[in-house]
Amino acid sequence: MAPESSPAHDANQGQEGYGAEPAARHTPEVDWEALRAKAVEIMGRAYAPYSRFPVGVAGIVDDGRLVWGCNVENAAYGVALCAECGLVSHLHATGGGRLVAVSCVGRDGEPLMPCGRCRQLLWENGGPTCLLLTPEGVLPMSELLPQAFGPDNLSIAAPPA
């Protein structure tokens, strides 16, 4: 990450680069502490009146953008949105691309493992090399969701036309 960039700096609401020109496609150097700090900041915007367990997540996109999300609960518990749902929505709403690094935190601000549904979202939007800051350190999605099911499986399983 370039020294002048910071995930806490969000003047353009996620549109600006994260240490890179927006058109560049690369794997940026990751400042994990700054990425976690952005996740903690966003966690403060969570709507969690039922569980009282706010979650925030921030990610770096392959073009250098920073995206984020927080959990949003609902009185009909099953339709609550995980923070990672917001992250992926923000990713697509701001131009798409692939996630390269993600930090998810719980109410104590420490790294939090995404649930299975959210690991699937991260896999489909970042792939096997997307890095996640976990309670055990930084790990690629290929270790967090081994033998993952993804879009390639759908094209393989499709019956011949």
PDB file of C-alpha atoms in Angstrom:
ATOM      1  CA  MET A   1       0.000   0.000   0.000  1.00  0.00           C
ATOM      2  CA  ALA A   2       1.306   3.441  -0.850  1.00  0.00           C
ATOM      3  CA  PRO A   3       2.069   5.502   2.270  1.00  0.00           C
ATOM      4  CA  GLU A   4      -0.362   8.269   1.295  1.00  0.00           C
ATOM      5  CA  SER A   5      -3.302   5.840   1.065  1.00  0.00           C
ATOM      6  CA  SER A   6      -5.330   4.651   3.998  1.00  0.00           C
ATOM      7  CA  PRO A   7      -8.503   2.586   4.243  1.00  0.00           C
ATOM      8  CA  ALA A   8      -9.715   5.094   6.817  1.00  0.00           C
ATOM      9  CA  HIS A   9      -9.682   7.726   4.064  1.00  0.00           C
ATOM     10  CA  ASP A  10     -12.972   7.278   2.226  1.00  0.00           C
ATOM     11  CA  ALA A  11     -13.750  10.680   0.776  1.00  0.00           C
ATOM     12  CA  ASN A  12     -15.126   9.111  -2.397  1.00  0.00           C
ATOM     13  CA  GLN A  13     -17.007   6.340  -0.575  1.00  0.00           C
ATOM     14  CA  GLY A  14     -14.852   3.509  -1.905  1.00  0.00           C
ATOM     15  CA  GLN A  15     -14.330   4.861  -5.418  1.00  0.00           C
ATOM     16  CA  GLU A  16     -10.725   5.906  -4.968  1.00  0.00           C
ATOM     17  CA  GLY A  17      -7.747   3.603  -5.310  1.00  0.00           C
ATOM     18  CA  TYR A  18      -6.148   1.792  -2.447  1.00  0.00           C
ATOM     19  CA  GLY A  19      -2.517   2.512  -3.180  1.00  0.00           C
ATOM     20  CA  ALA A  20      -2.936   2.171  -6.957  1.00  0.00           C
ATOM     21  CA  GLU A  21      -4.451   3.786  -9.998  1.00  0.00           C
ATOM     22  CA  PRO A  22      -8.029   2.472 -10.440  1.00  0.00           C
ATOM     23  CA  ALA A  23      -7.313   1.098 -13.923  1.00  0.00           C
ATOM     24  CA  ALA A  24      -4.347  -0.987 -12.758  1.00  0.00           C
ATOM     25  CA  ARG A  25      -4.964  -4.700 -12.185  1.00  0.00           C
ATOM     26  CA  HIS A  26      -2.577  -6.172  -9.646  1.00  0.00           C
ATOM     27  CA  THR A  27      -2.276  -7.613  -6.192  1.00  0.00           C
ATOM     28  CA  PRO A  28      -1.592  -4.612  -3.947  1.00  0.00           C
ATOM     29  CA  GLU A  29       0.644  -4.823  -0.928  1.00  0.00           C
ATOM     30  CA  VAL A  30      -1.686  -5.236   2.043  1.00  0.00           C
ATOM     31  CA  ASP A  31      -1.511  -3.106   5.163  1.00  0.00           C
ATOM     32  CA  TRP A  32      -3.471  -5.546   7.345  1.00  0.00           C
ATOM     33  CA  GLU A  33      -3.667  -3.207  10.335  1.00  0.00           C
ATOM     34  CA  ALA A  34      -5.146  -0.415   8.201  1.00  0.00           C
ATOM     35  CA  LEU A  35      -7.569  -2.841   6.552  1.00  0.00           C
ATOM     36  CA  ARG A  36      -8.664  -4.155   9.962  1.00  0.00           C
ATOM     37  CA  ALA A  37      -9.045  -0.559  11.204  1.00  0.00           C
ATOM     38  CA  LYS A  38     -11.440   0.140   8.311  1.00  0.00           C
ATOM     39  CA  ALA A  39     -13.425  -3.007   9.215  1.00  0.00           C
ATOM     40  CA  VAL A  40     -13.628  -1.804  12.836  1.00  0.00           C
ATOM     41  CA  GLU A  41     -14.819   1.624  11.662  1.00  0.00           C
ATOM     42  CA  ILE A  42     -17.525   0.083   9.483  1.00  0.00           C
ATOM     43  CA  MET A  43     -18.541  -2.299  12.286  1.00  0.00           C
ATOM     44  CA  GLY A  44     -19.641   0.841  14.138  1.00  0.00           C
ATOM     45  CA  ARG A  45     -22.305   1.337  11.452  1.00  0.00           C
ATOM     46  CA  ALA A  46     -23.797  -2.154  11.816  1.00  0.00           C
ATOM     47  CA  TYR A  47     -27.477  -2.572  12.647  1.00  0.00           C
ATOM     48  CA  ALA A  48     -27.538  -5.423  15.154  1.00  0.00           C
ATOM     49  CA  PRO A  49     -30.329  -4.757  17.692  1.00  0.00           C
ATOM     50  CA  TYR A  50     -31.246  -8.448  18.081  1.00  0.00           C
ATOM     51  CA  SER A  51     -27.915 -10.252  18.392  1.00  0.00           C
ATOM     52  CA  ARG A  52     -26.034  -7.201  19.663  1.00  0.00           C
ATOM     53  CA  PHE A  53     -23.101  -8.607  17.669  1.00  0.00           C
ATOM     54  CA  PRO A  54     -21.970  -6.003  15.144  1.00  0.00           C
ATOM     55  CA  VAL A  55     -19.652  -7.173  12.371  1.00  0.00           C
ATOM     56  CA  GLY A  56     -17.597  -5.097   9.950  1.00  0.00           C
ATOM     57  CA  VAL A  57     -15.594  -6.156   6.930  1.00  0.00           C
ATOM     58  CA  ALA A  58     -13.278  -4.365   4.511  1.00  0.00           C
ATOM     59  CA  GLY A  59     -11.595  -5.625   1.385  1.00  0.00           C
ATOM     60  CA  ILE A  60      -9.171  -4.591  -1.298  1.00  0.00           C
ATOM     61  CA  VAL A  61     -10.172  -5.105  -4.937  1.00  0.00           C
ATOM     62  CA  ASP A  62      -7.713  -6.089  -7.669  1.00  0.00           C
ATOM     63  CA  ASP A  63      -7.906  -2.580  -9.144  1.00  0.00           C
ATOM     64  CA  GLY A  64      -6.943  -1.018  -5.804  1.00  0.00           C
ATOM     65  CA  ARG A  65     -10.404   0.082  -4.623  1.00  0.00           C
ATOM     66  CA  LEU A  66     -11.458  -0.406  -1.035  1.00  0.00           C
ATOM     67  CA  VAL A  67     -14.904  -1.910  -0.361  1.00  0.00           C
ATOM     68  CA  TRP A  68     -16.672  -2.634   2.904  1.00  0.00           C
ATOM     69  CA  GLY A  69     -19.851  -3.827   4.581  1.00  0.00           C
ATOM     70  CA  CYS A  70     -21.535  -4.353   7.940  1.00  0.00           C
ATOM     71  CA  ASN A  71     -24.224  -6.709   9.154  1.00  0.00           C
ATOM     72  CA  VAL A  72     -27.841  -5.569   8.980  1.00  0.00           C
ATOM     73  CA  GLU A  73     -30.307  -7.557  11.070  1.00  0.00           C
ATOM     74  CA  ASN A  74     -34.042  -7.901  10.636  1.00  0.00           C
ATOM     75  CA  ALA A  75     -36.852  -8.864  13.009  1.00  0.00           C
ATOM     76  CA  ALA A  76     -37.386 -11.896  10.743  1.00  0.00           C
ATOM     77  CA  TYR A  77     -34.020 -13.317  11.837  1.00  0.00           C
ATOM     78  CA  GLY A  78     -33.438 -15.507   8.786  1.00  0.00           C
ATOM     79  CA  VAL A  79     -33.330 -12.551   6.402  1.00  0.00           C
ATOM     80  CA  ALA A  80     -30.518 -10.693   8.155  1.00  0.00           C
ATOM     81  CA  LEU A  81     -27.588  -9.682   5.973  1.00  0.00           C
ATOM     82  CA  CYS A  82     -24.062 -10.606   6.949  1.00  0.00           C
ATOM     83  CA  ALA A  83     -21.348  -7.978   6.631  1.00  0.00           C
ATOM     84  CA  GLU A  84     -19.805  -9.906   3.746  1.00  0.00           C
ATOM     85  CA  CYS A  85     -23.090  -9.543   1.803  1.00  0.00           C
ATOM     86  CA  GLY A  86     -22.670  -5.782   2.090  1.00  0.00           C
ATOM     87  CA  LEU A  87     -19.016  -6.042   1.044  1.00  0.00           C
ATOM     88  CA  VAL A  88     -19.881  -8.006  -2.099  1.00  0.00           C
ATOM     89  CA  SER A  89     -22.740  -5.633  -2.900  1.00  0.00           C
ATOM     90  CA  HIS A  90     -20.376  -2.666  -2.516  1.00  0.00           C
ATOM     91  CA  LEU A  91     -17.858  -4.472  -4.757  1.00  0.00           C
ATOM     92  CA  HIS A  92     -20.355  -4.842  -7.598  1.00  0.00           C
ATOM     93  CA  ALA A  93     -22.030  -1.459  -7.087  1.00  0.00           C
ATOM     94  CA  THR A  94     -18.670   0.295  -7.489  1.00  0.00           C
ATOM     95  CA  GLY A  95     -17.449  -1.501 -10.598  1.00  0.00           C
ATOM     96  CA  GLY A  96     -16.934  -5.197  -9.861  1.00  0.00           C
ATOM     97  CA  GLY A  97     -13.537  -6.827  -9.958  1.00  0.00           C
ATOM     98  CA  ARG A  98     -11.975  -9.469  -7.739  1.00  0.00           C
ATOM     99  CA  LEU A  99     -11.302  -9.305  -4.018  1.00  0.00           C
ATOM    100  CA  VAL A 100      -7.637  -9.824  -3.161  1.00  0.00           C
ATOM    101  CA  ALA A 101      -7.618  -9.235   0.610  1.00  0.00           C
ATOM    102  CA  VAL A 102     -10.352  -9.142   3.266  1.00  0.00           C
ATOM    103  CA  SER A 103     -10.505  -8.357   6.977  1.00  0.00           C
ATOM    104  CA  CYS A 104     -13.619  -9.230   8.996  1.00  0.00           C
ATOM    105  CA  VAL A 105     -14.005  -8.223  12.655  1.00  0.00           C
ATOM    106  CA  GLY A 106     -16.465  -8.856  15.459  1.00  0.00           C
ATOM    107  CA  ARG A 107     -17.537  -6.518  18.244  1.00  0.00           C
ATOM    108  CA  ASP A 108     -14.148  -6.762  19.987  1.00  0.00           C
ATOM    109  CA  GLY A 109     -12.382  -5.546  16.831  1.00  0.00           C
ATOM    110  CA  GLU A 110     -10.452  -8.785  16.470  1.00  0.00           C
ATOM    111  CA  PRO A 111     -10.388 -10.952  13.331  1.00  0.00           C
ATOM    112  CA  LEU A 112     -13.540 -13.022  12.898  1.00  0.00           C
ATOM    113  CA  MET A 113     -14.031 -16.083  10.690  1.00  0.00           C
ATOM    114  CA  PRO A 114     -16.840 -15.674   8.170  1.00  0.00           C
ATOM    115  CA  CYS A 115     -19.644 -18.222   8.274  1.00  0.00           C
ATOM    116  CA  GLY A 116     -19.921 -20.846   5.525  1.00  0.00           C
ATOM    117  CA  ARG A 117     -22.335 -18.781   3.427  1.00  0.00           C
ATOM    118  CA  CYS A 118     -19.978 -15.837   3.568  1.00  0.00           C
ATOM    119  CA  ARG A 119     -16.929 -17.942   2.748  1.00  0.00           C
ATOM    120  CA  GLN A 120     -18.814 -18.948  -0.407  1.00  0.00           C
ATOM    121  CA  LEU A 121     -19.435 -15.271  -1.236  1.00  0.00           C
ATOM    122  CA  LEU A 122     -15.759 -14.468  -0.732  1.00  0.00           C
ATOM    123  CA  TRP A 123     -14.722 -17.481  -2.842  1.00  0.00           C
ATOM    124  CA  GLU A 124     -16.930 -16.482  -5.754  1.00  0.00           C
ATOM    125  CA  ASN A 125     -15.773 -12.864  -5.642  1.00  0.00           C
ATOM    126  CA  GLY A 126     -12.112 -13.419  -4.823  1.00  0.00           C
ATOM    127  CA  GLY A 127     -11.265 -16.981  -5.713  1.00  0.00           C
ATOM    128  CA  PRO A 128      -8.762 -19.358  -4.152  1.00  0.00           C
ATOM    129  CA  THR A 129      -5.976 -16.776  -3.810  1.00  0.00           C
ATOM    130  CA  CYS A 130      -8.039 -14.117  -2.015  1.00  0.00           C
ATOM    131  CA  LEU A 131      -6.402 -13.558   1.373  1.00  0.00           C
ATOM    132  CA  LEU A 132      -8.359 -13.359   4.624  1.00  0.00           C
ATOM    133  CA  LEU A 133      -7.090 -12.098   7.968  1.00  0.00           C
ATOM    134  CA  THR A 134      -8.200 -14.820  10.398  1.00  0.00           C
ATOM    135  CA  PRO A 135      -7.689 -15.411  14.129  1.00  0.00           C
ATOM    136  CA  GLU A 136      -4.839 -17.735  13.031  1.00  0.00           C
ATOM    137  CA  GLY A 137      -3.235 -15.197  10.680  1.00  0.00           C
ATOM    138  CA  VAL A 138      -3.540 -14.483   6.976  1.00  0.00           C
ATOM    139  CA  LEU A 139      -4.813 -17.447   4.957  1.00  0.00           C
ATOM    140  CA  PRO A 140      -5.880 -17.898   1.333  1.00  0.00           C
ATOM    141  CA  MET A 141      -9.474 -18.862   0.600  1.00  0.00           C
ATOM    142  CA  SER A 142      -8.216 -22.196  -0.773  1.00  0.00           C
ATOM    143  CA  GLU A 143      -7.391 -23.166   2.840  1.00  0.00           C
ATOM    144  CA  LEU A 144     -10.634 -21.791   4.279  1.00  0.00           C
ATOM    145  CA  LEU A 145     -12.925 -23.414   1.742  1.00  0.00           C
ATOM    146  CA  PRO A 146     -11.089 -26.469   0.390  1.00  0.00           C
ATOM    147  CA  GLN A 147     -12.648 -28.202  -2.599  1.00  0.00           C
ATOM    148  CA  ALA A 148     -14.956 -25.222  -3.036  1.00  0.00           C
ATOM    149  CA  PHE A 149     -17.989 -25.321  -5.308  1.00  0.00           C
ATOM    150  CA  GLY A 150     -18.064 -22.413  -7.698  1.00  0.00           C
ATOM    151  CA  PRO A 151     -19.087 -21.153 -11.119  1.00  0.00           C
ATOM    152  CA  ASP A 152     -16.744 -23.597 -12.877  1.00  0.00           C
ATOM    153  CA  ASN A 153     -18.691 -26.480 -11.376  1.00  0.00           C
ATOM    154  CA  LEU A 154     -21.896 -25.161 -12.925  1.00  0.00           C
ATOM    155  CA  SER A 155     -20.429 -25.049 -16.419  1.00  0.00           C
ATOM    156  CA  ILE A 156     -19.018 -28.569 -16.019  1.00  0.00           C
ATOM    157  CA  ALA A 157     -22.336 -29.955 -14.793  1.00  0.00           C
ATOM    158  CA  ALA A 158     -24.469 -28.303 -17.472  1.00  0.00           C
ATOM    159  CA  PRO A 159     -26.066 -30.818 -19.837  1.00  0.00           C
ATOM    160  CA  PRO A 160     -24.971 -30.590 -23.468  1.00  0.00           C
ATOM    161  CA  ALA A 161     -27.114 -28.260 -25.572  1.00  0.00           C
TER     162      ALA A 161
END
